[in-house]
């Protein structure tokens, strides 16, 4: 069962880690490329701020974004800002998200995300945690997949395995961590089954599109090509 209160505290802790780490940058390094193609570190921080705003919209029953063009335009507008402005925006928008999530609410209700995706309101805090944790890695400032909390890694693999379950482009796949944990996904494409093995962080890197899977081993066929998130 999703524990939204636990996830909100985890979001707070993850945000504090990110702010502490990015506070060591400067105006030059925040403008340098991130690990995401075409995005500077400023783009990543701007996205995190605007995502917090968007999730407030979701919690309060409004559309997540006005439209995709507005989302992209806002990120491009905010990306070049000096570090101090970026950090203030990340902090203030994060506080507004946490305040909105602290309001009494029916956490079992269904909410609508971007592109019409629906989910339980109780999973919104974990969705925000995903944004903060993985984009911290994307900044390329020393926080790696191996540094992520183990509990988060396992739950994010759960989340991604569910996302790709039955996908028409993904063969039936078992995802096996070195410590014995096992997930299943795919199954909508012909072929397989295959078993993909590796450390949990390496598996998460592959599932989230942040690593090419070269550190993984595959039984029963080739490493499945996953669709973009």
PDB file of C-alpha atoms in Angstrom:
ATOM      1  CA  UNK A   1       0.000   0.000   0.000  1.00  0.00           C
ATOM      2  CA  UNK A   2       1.303   3.455  -0.872  1.00  0.00           C
ATOM      3  CA  UNK A   3       2.107   5.558   2.193  1.00  0.00           C
ATOM      4  CA  UNK A   4       1.795   9.130   0.953  1.00  0.00           C
ATOM      5  CA  UNK A   5       2.898  10.595   4.304  1.00  0.00           C
ATOM      6  CA  UNK A   6       6.131   8.580   4.163  1.00  0.00           C
ATOM      7  CA  UNK A   7       6.664   9.663   0.577  1.00  0.00           C
ATOM      8  CA  UNK A   8       6.141  13.328   1.407  1.00  0.00           C
ATOM      9  CA  UNK A   9       8.835  13.156   4.081  1.00  0.00           C
ATOM     10  CA  UNK A  10      11.101  11.363   1.597  1.00  0.00           C
ATOM     11  CA  UNK A  11      10.443  14.140  -0.934  1.00  0.00           C
ATOM     12  CA  UNK A  12      11.484  16.702   1.660  1.00  0.00           C
ATOM     13  CA  UNK A  13      14.711  14.817   2.384  1.00  0.00           C
ATOM     14  CA  UNK A  14      15.510  14.310  -1.312  1.00  0.00           C
ATOM     15  CA  UNK A  15      14.908  18.000  -1.996  1.00  0.00           C
ATOM     16  CA  UNK A  16      17.233  18.972   0.844  1.00  0.00           C
ATOM     17  CA  UNK A  17      19.951  16.715  -0.602  1.00  0.00           C
ATOM     18  CA  UNK A  18      19.538  18.250  -4.031  1.00  0.00           C
ATOM     19  CA  UNK A  19      19.609  21.820  -2.736  1.00  0.00           C
ATOM     20  CA  UNK A  20      22.681  21.121  -0.623  1.00  0.00           C
ATOM     21  CA  UNK A  21      24.520  19.651  -3.611  1.00  0.00           C
ATOM     22  CA  UNK A  22      23.487  22.302  -6.135  1.00  0.00           C
ATOM     23  CA  UNK A  23      24.355  25.039  -3.672  1.00  0.00           C
ATOM     24  CA  UNK A  24      28.001  24.187  -4.352  1.00  0.00           C
ATOM     25  CA  UNK A  25      27.652  25.112  -8.037  1.00  0.00           C
ATOM     26  CA  UNK A  26      28.085  28.589  -9.479  1.00  0.00           C
ATOM     27  CA  UNK A  27      26.620  30.537 -12.378  1.00  0.00           C
ATOM     28  CA  UNK A  28      29.086  28.944 -14.801  1.00  0.00           C
ATOM     29  CA  UNK A  29      28.598  25.328 -13.779  1.00  0.00           C
ATOM     30  CA  UNK A  30      24.800  25.595 -13.612  1.00  0.00           C
ATOM     31  CA  UNK A  31      24.846  26.648 -17.276  1.00  0.00           C
ATOM     32  CA  UNK A  32      26.931  23.631 -18.313  1.00  0.00           C
ATOM     33  CA  UNK A  33      25.373  20.540 -19.938  1.00  0.00           C
ATOM     34  CA  UNK A  34      23.538  18.040 -17.777  1.00  0.00           C
ATOM     35  CA  UNK A  35      23.365  14.354 -18.606  1.00  0.00           C
ATOM     36  CA  UNK A  36      20.075  14.885 -20.423  1.00  0.00           C
ATOM     37  CA  UNK A  37      20.585  15.546 -24.144  1.00  0.00           C
ATOM     38  CA  UNK A  38      20.059  19.192 -25.023  1.00  0.00           C
ATOM     39  CA  UNK A  39      19.518  20.298 -21.433  1.00  0.00           C
ATOM     40  CA  UNK A  40      21.844  22.317 -19.232  1.00  0.00           C
ATOM     41  CA  UNK A  41      21.797  21.919 -15.470  1.00  0.00           C
ATOM     42  CA  UNK A  42      19.666  25.048 -15.513  1.00  0.00           C
ATOM     43  CA  UNK A  43      17.091  23.246 -17.640  1.00  0.00           C
ATOM     44  CA  UNK A  44      16.947  20.402 -15.103  1.00  0.00           C
ATOM     45  CA  UNK A  45      16.462  22.776 -12.181  1.00  0.00           C
ATOM     46  CA  UNK A  46      13.854  24.800 -14.068  1.00  0.00           C
ATOM     47  CA  UNK A  47      11.993  21.593 -14.893  1.00  0.00           C
ATOM     48  CA  UNK A  48      11.998  20.554 -11.231  1.00  0.00           C
ATOM     49  CA  UNK A  49      10.498  23.900 -10.217  1.00  0.00           C
ATOM     50  CA  UNK A  50       7.801  23.850 -12.860  1.00  0.00           C
ATOM     51  CA  UNK A  51       7.030  20.175 -12.126  1.00  0.00           C
ATOM     52  CA  UNK A  52       6.344  21.097  -8.494  1.00  0.00           C
ATOM     53  CA  UNK A  53       3.920  23.771  -9.703  1.00  0.00           C
ATOM     54  CA  UNK A  54       2.303  21.278 -12.043  1.00  0.00           C
ATOM     55  CA  UNK A  55       1.775  18.726  -9.283  1.00  0.00           C
ATOM     56  CA  UNK A  56       0.109  21.394  -7.149  1.00  0.00           C
ATOM     57  CA  UNK A  57      -2.286  21.824 -10.068  1.00  0.00           C
ATOM     58  CA  UNK A  58      -2.923  18.087 -10.096  1.00  0.00           C
ATOM     59  CA  UNK A  59      -3.588  17.917  -6.356  1.00  0.00           C
ATOM     60  CA  UNK A  60      -5.992  20.856  -6.609  1.00  0.00           C
ATOM     61  CA  UNK A  61      -7.938  19.423  -9.544  1.00  0.00           C
ATOM     62  CA  UNK A  62      -6.534  21.572 -12.346  1.00  0.00           C
ATOM     63  CA  UNK A  63      -4.787  20.416 -15.543  1.00  0.00           C
ATOM     64  CA  UNK A  64      -1.149  19.567 -14.876  1.00  0.00           C
ATOM     65  CA  UNK A  65       0.046  21.889 -17.661  1.00  0.00           C
ATOM     66  CA  UNK A  66      -1.919  24.250 -19.882  1.00  0.00           C
ATOM     67  CA  UNK A  67      -0.388  22.442 -22.863  1.00  0.00           C
ATOM     68  CA  UNK A  68       2.903  20.866 -23.919  1.00  0.00           C
ATOM     69  CA  UNK A  69       4.072  24.070 -25.586  1.00  0.00           C
ATOM     70  CA  UNK A  70       3.640  26.030 -22.359  1.00  0.00           C
ATOM     71  CA  UNK A  71       5.580  23.385 -20.437  1.00  0.00           C
ATOM     72  CA  UNK A  72       8.519  23.521 -22.822  1.00  0.00           C
ATOM     73  CA  UNK A  73       8.426  27.314 -23.114  1.00  0.00           C
ATOM     74  CA  UNK A  74       8.503  27.778 -19.343  1.00  0.00           C
ATOM     75  CA  UNK A  75      11.529  25.502 -18.984  1.00  0.00           C
ATOM     76  CA  UNK A  76      13.399  27.320 -21.763  1.00  0.00           C
ATOM     77  CA  UNK A  77      12.513  30.674 -20.201  1.00  0.00           C
ATOM     78  CA  UNK A  78      13.788  29.695 -16.749  1.00  0.00           C
ATOM     79  CA  UNK A  79      16.842  27.635 -17.702  1.00  0.00           C
ATOM     80  CA  UNK A  80      19.343  30.525 -18.159  1.00  0.00           C
ATOM     81  CA  UNK A  81      18.760  32.088 -14.744  1.00  0.00           C
ATOM     82  CA  UNK A  82      21.634  32.608 -12.268  1.00  0.00           C
ATOM     83  CA  UNK A  83      22.173  29.898  -9.678  1.00  0.00           C
ATOM     84  CA  UNK A  84      20.694  31.902  -6.797  1.00  0.00           C
ATOM     85  CA  UNK A  85      17.424  32.349  -8.696  1.00  0.00           C
ATOM     86  CA  UNK A  86      17.315  28.687  -9.653  1.00  0.00           C
ATOM     87  CA  UNK A  87      17.822  27.541  -6.068  1.00  0.00           C
ATOM     88  CA  UNK A  88      15.254  29.947  -4.689  1.00  0.00           C
ATOM     89  CA  UNK A  89      12.705  28.726  -7.232  1.00  0.00           C
ATOM     90  CA  UNK A  90      13.389  25.047  -6.532  1.00  0.00           C
ATOM     91  CA  UNK A  91      13.052  25.677  -2.785  1.00  0.00           C
ATOM     92  CA  UNK A  92       9.922  27.836  -2.982  1.00  0.00           C
ATOM     93  CA  UNK A  93       8.104  25.625  -5.482  1.00  0.00           C
ATOM     94  CA  UNK A  94       8.977  22.533  -3.425  1.00  0.00           C
ATOM     95  CA  UNK A  95       7.575  24.189  -0.301  1.00  0.00           C
ATOM     96  CA  UNK A  96       4.366  25.054  -2.147  1.00  0.00           C
ATOM     97  CA  UNK A  97       4.012  21.440  -3.289  1.00  0.00           C
ATOM     98  CA  UNK A  98       4.502  20.134   0.251  1.00  0.00           C
ATOM     99  CA  UNK A  99       2.004  22.672   1.585  1.00  0.00           C
ATOM    100  CA  UNK A 100      -0.594  21.651  -0.993  1.00  0.00           C
ATOM    101  CA  UNK A 101      -0.020  17.994  -0.162  1.00  0.00           C
ATOM    102  CA  UNK A 102      -0.486  18.720   3.559  1.00  0.00           C
ATOM    103  CA  UNK A 103      -4.068  19.887   2.993  1.00  0.00           C
ATOM    104  CA  UNK A 104      -6.758  17.402   4.129  1.00  0.00           C
ATOM    105  CA  UNK A 105      -7.770  15.375   1.093  1.00  0.00           C
ATOM    106  CA  UNK A 106      -9.120  12.081  -0.169  1.00  0.00           C
ATOM    107  CA  UNK A 107      -5.887  10.335  -1.100  1.00  0.00           C
ATOM    108  CA  UNK A 108      -7.796   7.468  -2.724  1.00  0.00           C
ATOM    109  CA  UNK A 109      -9.270   9.744  -5.405  1.00  0.00           C
ATOM    110  CA  UNK A 110      -8.210   9.461  -9.037  1.00  0.00           C
ATOM    111  CA  UNK A 111      -6.147  12.313 -10.444  1.00  0.00           C
ATOM    112  CA  UNK A 112      -5.164  13.115 -14.035  1.00  0.00           C
ATOM    113  CA  UNK A 113      -1.553  13.635 -14.981  1.00  0.00           C
ATOM    114  CA  UNK A 114       0.062  14.837 -18.194  1.00  0.00           C
ATOM    115  CA  UNK A 115      -1.181  13.304 -21.458  1.00  0.00           C
ATOM    116  CA  UNK A 116      -4.338  12.035 -19.778  1.00  0.00           C
ATOM    117  CA  UNK A 117      -2.580   9.483 -17.562  1.00  0.00           C
ATOM    118  CA  UNK A 118      -4.650   8.711 -14.466  1.00  0.00           C
ATOM    119  CA  UNK A 119      -3.450   7.475 -11.092  1.00  0.00           C
ATOM    120  CA  UNK A 120      -4.313   7.441  -7.427  1.00  0.00           C
ATOM    121  CA  UNK A 121      -3.676  10.731  -5.643  1.00  0.00           C
ATOM    122  CA  UNK A 122      -1.699   8.719  -3.089  1.00  0.00           C
ATOM    123  CA  UNK A 123       1.012   8.131  -5.683  1.00  0.00           C
ATOM    124  CA  UNK A 124       1.595  11.810  -6.470  1.00  0.00           C
ATOM    125  CA  UNK A 125       4.180  12.214  -3.676  1.00  0.00           C
ATOM    126  CA  UNK A 126       6.158   9.252  -5.000  1.00  0.00           C
ATOM    127  CA  UNK A 127       5.952  10.666  -8.517  1.00  0.00           C
ATOM    128  CA  UNK A 128       7.481  13.885  -7.182  1.00  0.00           C
ATOM    129  CA  UNK A 129      10.162  11.872  -5.386  1.00  0.00           C
ATOM    130  CA  UNK A 130      11.052  10.217  -8.697  1.00  0.00           C
ATOM    131  CA  UNK A 131      11.519  13.622 -10.292  1.00  0.00           C
ATOM    132  CA  UNK A 132      13.770  14.916  -7.528  1.00  0.00           C
ATOM    133  CA  UNK A 133      15.902  11.794  -7.107  1.00  0.00           C
ATOM    134  CA  UNK A 134      16.484  10.933 -10.770  1.00  0.00           C
ATOM    135  CA  UNK A 135      17.016  14.504 -11.900  1.00  0.00           C
ATOM    136  CA  UNK A 136      19.564  14.926  -9.103  1.00  0.00           C
ATOM    137  CA  UNK A 137      21.460  12.112 -10.842  1.00  0.00           C
ATOM    138  CA  UNK A 138      20.903  13.816 -14.208  1.00  0.00           C
ATOM    139  CA  UNK A 139      22.690  16.942 -12.999  1.00  0.00           C
ATOM    140  CA  UNK A 140      25.987  15.043 -13.124  1.00  0.00           C
ATOM    141  CA  UNK A 141      27.387  16.552  -9.941  1.00  0.00           C
ATOM    142  CA  UNK A 142      28.420  13.418  -8.055  1.00  0.00           C
ATOM    143  CA  UNK A 143      25.073  11.869  -7.067  1.00  0.00           C
ATOM    144  CA  UNK A 144      24.759   8.525  -8.850  1.00  0.00           C
ATOM    145  CA  UNK A 145      22.170   5.791  -9.159  1.00  0.00           C
ATOM    146  CA  UNK A 146      24.216   3.822  -6.633  1.00  0.00           C
ATOM    147  CA  UNK A 147      23.678   6.654  -4.118  1.00  0.00           C
ATOM    148  CA  UNK A 148      19.889   6.456  -4.291  1.00  0.00           C
ATOM    149  CA  UNK A 149      18.152   4.978  -1.238  1.00  0.00           C
ATOM    150  CA  UNK A 150      17.709   1.225  -1.737  1.00  0.00           C
ATOM    151  CA  UNK A 151      14.013   1.411  -0.875  1.00  0.00           C
ATOM    152  CA  UNK A 152      13.510   4.048  -3.561  1.00  0.00           C
ATOM    153  CA  UNK A 153      15.402   2.002  -6.171  1.00  0.00           C
ATOM    154  CA  UNK A 154      13.204  -1.036  -5.547  1.00  0.00           C
ATOM    155  CA  UNK A 155       9.997   0.979  -5.717  1.00  0.00           C
ATOM    156  CA  UNK A 156      11.047   2.802  -8.866  1.00  0.00           C
ATOM    157  CA  UNK A 157      11.833  -0.513 -10.543  1.00  0.00           C
ATOM    158  CA  UNK A 158       8.332  -1.622  -9.475  1.00  0.00           C
ATOM    159  CA  UNK A 159       6.924   1.575 -11.004  1.00  0.00           C
ATOM    160  CA  UNK A 160       8.758   1.166 -14.311  1.00  0.00           C
ATOM    161  CA  UNK A 161       8.058  -2.559 -14.558  1.00  0.00           C
ATOM    162  CA  UNK A 162       4.368  -1.732 -14.159  1.00  0.00           C
ATOM    163  CA  UNK A 163       4.651   0.995 -16.797  1.00  0.00           C
ATOM    164  CA  UNK A 164       6.106  -1.381 -19.396  1.00  0.00           C
ATOM    165  CA  UNK A 165       3.913  -4.355 -18.441  1.00  0.00           C
ATOM    166  CA  UNK A 166       2.145  -5.625 -21.558  1.00  0.00           C
ATOM    167  CA  UNK A 167       3.757  -2.953 -23.739  1.00  0.00           C
ATOM    168  CA  UNK A 168       3.409  -3.911 -27.413  1.00  0.00           C
ATOM    169  CA  UNK A 169       7.082  -3.154 -28.096  1.00  0.00           C
ATOM    170  CA  UNK A 170       8.560  -5.114 -25.173  1.00  0.00           C
ATOM    171  CA  UNK A 171       8.957  -8.886 -25.036  1.00  0.00           C
ATOM    172  CA  UNK A 172       8.159 -10.811 -21.880  1.00  0.00           C
ATOM    173  CA  UNK A 173      10.981  -9.898 -19.510  1.00  0.00           C
ATOM    174  CA  UNK A 174      12.058 -10.897 -16.029  1.00  0.00           C
ATOM    175  CA  UNK A 175      14.192  -8.305 -14.263  1.00  0.00           C
ATOM    176  CA  UNK A 176      16.418 -10.020 -11.691  1.00  0.00           C
ATOM    177  CA  UNK A 177      18.537  -8.142  -9.152  1.00  0.00           C
ATOM    178  CA  UNK A 178      21.693  -9.686  -7.764  1.00  0.00           C
ATOM    179  CA  UNK A 179      20.159  -9.801  -4.282  1.00  0.00           C
ATOM    180  CA  UNK A 180      17.324 -12.067  -5.424  1.00  0.00           C
ATOM    181  CA  UNK A 181      14.570  -9.533  -6.038  1.00  0.00           C
ATOM    182  CA  UNK A 182      12.572 -10.225  -9.195  1.00  0.00           C
ATOM    183  CA  UNK A 183      10.183  -8.194 -11.327  1.00  0.00           C
ATOM    184  CA  UNK A 184       8.304  -9.033 -14.530  1.00  0.00           C
ATOM    185  CA  UNK A 185       7.401  -6.663 -17.331  1.00  0.00           C
ATOM    186  CA  UNK A 186       6.702  -6.462 -21.052  1.00  0.00           C
ATOM    187  CA  UNK A 187       4.920  -9.304 -22.760  1.00  0.00           C
ATOM    188  CA  UNK A 188       3.147  -7.424 -25.511  1.00  0.00           C
ATOM    189  CA  UNK A 189       5.717  -8.146 -28.218  1.00  0.00           C
ATOM    190  CA  UNK A 190       6.550 -11.460 -29.806  1.00  0.00           C
ATOM    191  CA  UNK A 191       9.656 -13.230 -28.559  1.00  0.00           C
ATOM    192  CA  UNK A 192      11.171 -13.967 -25.220  1.00  0.00           C
ATOM    193  CA  UNK A 193      10.942 -14.631 -22.442  1.00  0.00           C
ATOM    194  CA  UNK A 194      14.266 -13.099 -21.469  1.00  0.00           C
ATOM    195  CA  UNK A 195      15.842 -12.603 -18.070  1.00  0.00           C
ATOM    196  CA  UNK A 196      17.817  -9.402 -17.478  1.00  0.00           C
ATOM    197  CA  UNK A 197      20.201  -9.582 -14.513  1.00  0.00           C
ATOM    198  CA  UNK A 198      22.322  -7.043 -12.667  1.00  0.00           C
ATOM    199  CA  UNK A 199      22.546  -4.811  -9.638  1.00  0.00           C
ATOM    200  CA  UNK A 200      19.387  -2.946  -8.732  1.00  0.00           C
ATOM    201  CA  UNK A 201      20.903   0.472  -9.624  1.00  0.00           C
ATOM    202  CA  UNK A 202      22.086  -0.858 -12.998  1.00  0.00           C
ATOM    203  CA  UNK A 203      18.637  -2.290 -13.691  1.00  0.00           C
ATOM    204  CA  UNK A 204      17.041   1.020 -12.759  1.00  0.00           C
ATOM    205  CA  UNK A 205      19.465   2.833 -15.043  1.00  0.00           C
ATOM    206  CA  UNK A 206      18.393   0.674 -17.978  1.00  0.00           C
ATOM    207  CA  UNK A 207      14.665   0.832 -17.223  1.00  0.00           C
ATOM    208  CA  UNK A 208      14.739   4.610 -16.822  1.00  0.00           C
ATOM    209  CA  UNK A 209      16.815   5.198 -19.972  1.00  0.00           C
ATOM    210  CA  UNK A 210      19.781   6.531 -18.035  1.00  0.00           C
ATOM    211  CA  UNK A 211      22.172   3.675 -18.852  1.00  0.00           C
ATOM    212  CA  UNK A 212      22.599   1.526 -21.923  1.00  0.00           C
ATOM    213  CA  UNK A 213      22.402  -1.791 -20.106  1.00  0.00           C
ATOM    214  CA  UNK A 214      25.966  -2.812 -20.976  1.00  0.00           C
ATOM    215  CA  UNK A 215      26.577  -3.794 -17.339  1.00  0.00           C
ATOM    216  CA  UNK A 216      23.655  -6.233 -17.414  1.00  0.00           C
ATOM    217  CA  UNK A 217      23.538  -9.860 -18.520  1.00  0.00           C
ATOM    218  CA  UNK A 218      20.679 -11.319 -20.536  1.00  0.00           C
ATOM    219  CA  UNK A 219      19.476 -14.932 -20.702  1.00  0.00           C
ATOM    220  CA  UNK A 220      17.216 -16.091 -23.503  1.00  0.00           C
ATOM    221  CA  UNK A 221      17.829 -13.379 -26.062  1.00  0.00           C
ATOM    222  CA  UNK A 222      18.928  -9.794 -26.507  1.00  0.00           C
ATOM    223  CA  UNK A 223      18.462  -6.907 -24.106  1.00  0.00           C
ATOM    224  CA  UNK A 224      14.993  -5.538 -24.878  1.00  0.00           C
ATOM    225  CA  UNK A 225      14.853  -2.055 -26.419  1.00  0.00           C
ATOM    226  CA  UNK A 226      12.591  -0.020 -24.168  1.00  0.00           C
ATOM    227  CA  UNK A 227      10.377   2.806 -25.452  1.00  0.00           C
ATOM    228  CA  UNK A 228      11.150   6.305 -24.166  1.00  0.00           C
ATOM    229  CA  UNK A 229       9.430   7.391 -20.973  1.00  0.00           C
TER     230      UNK A 229
END
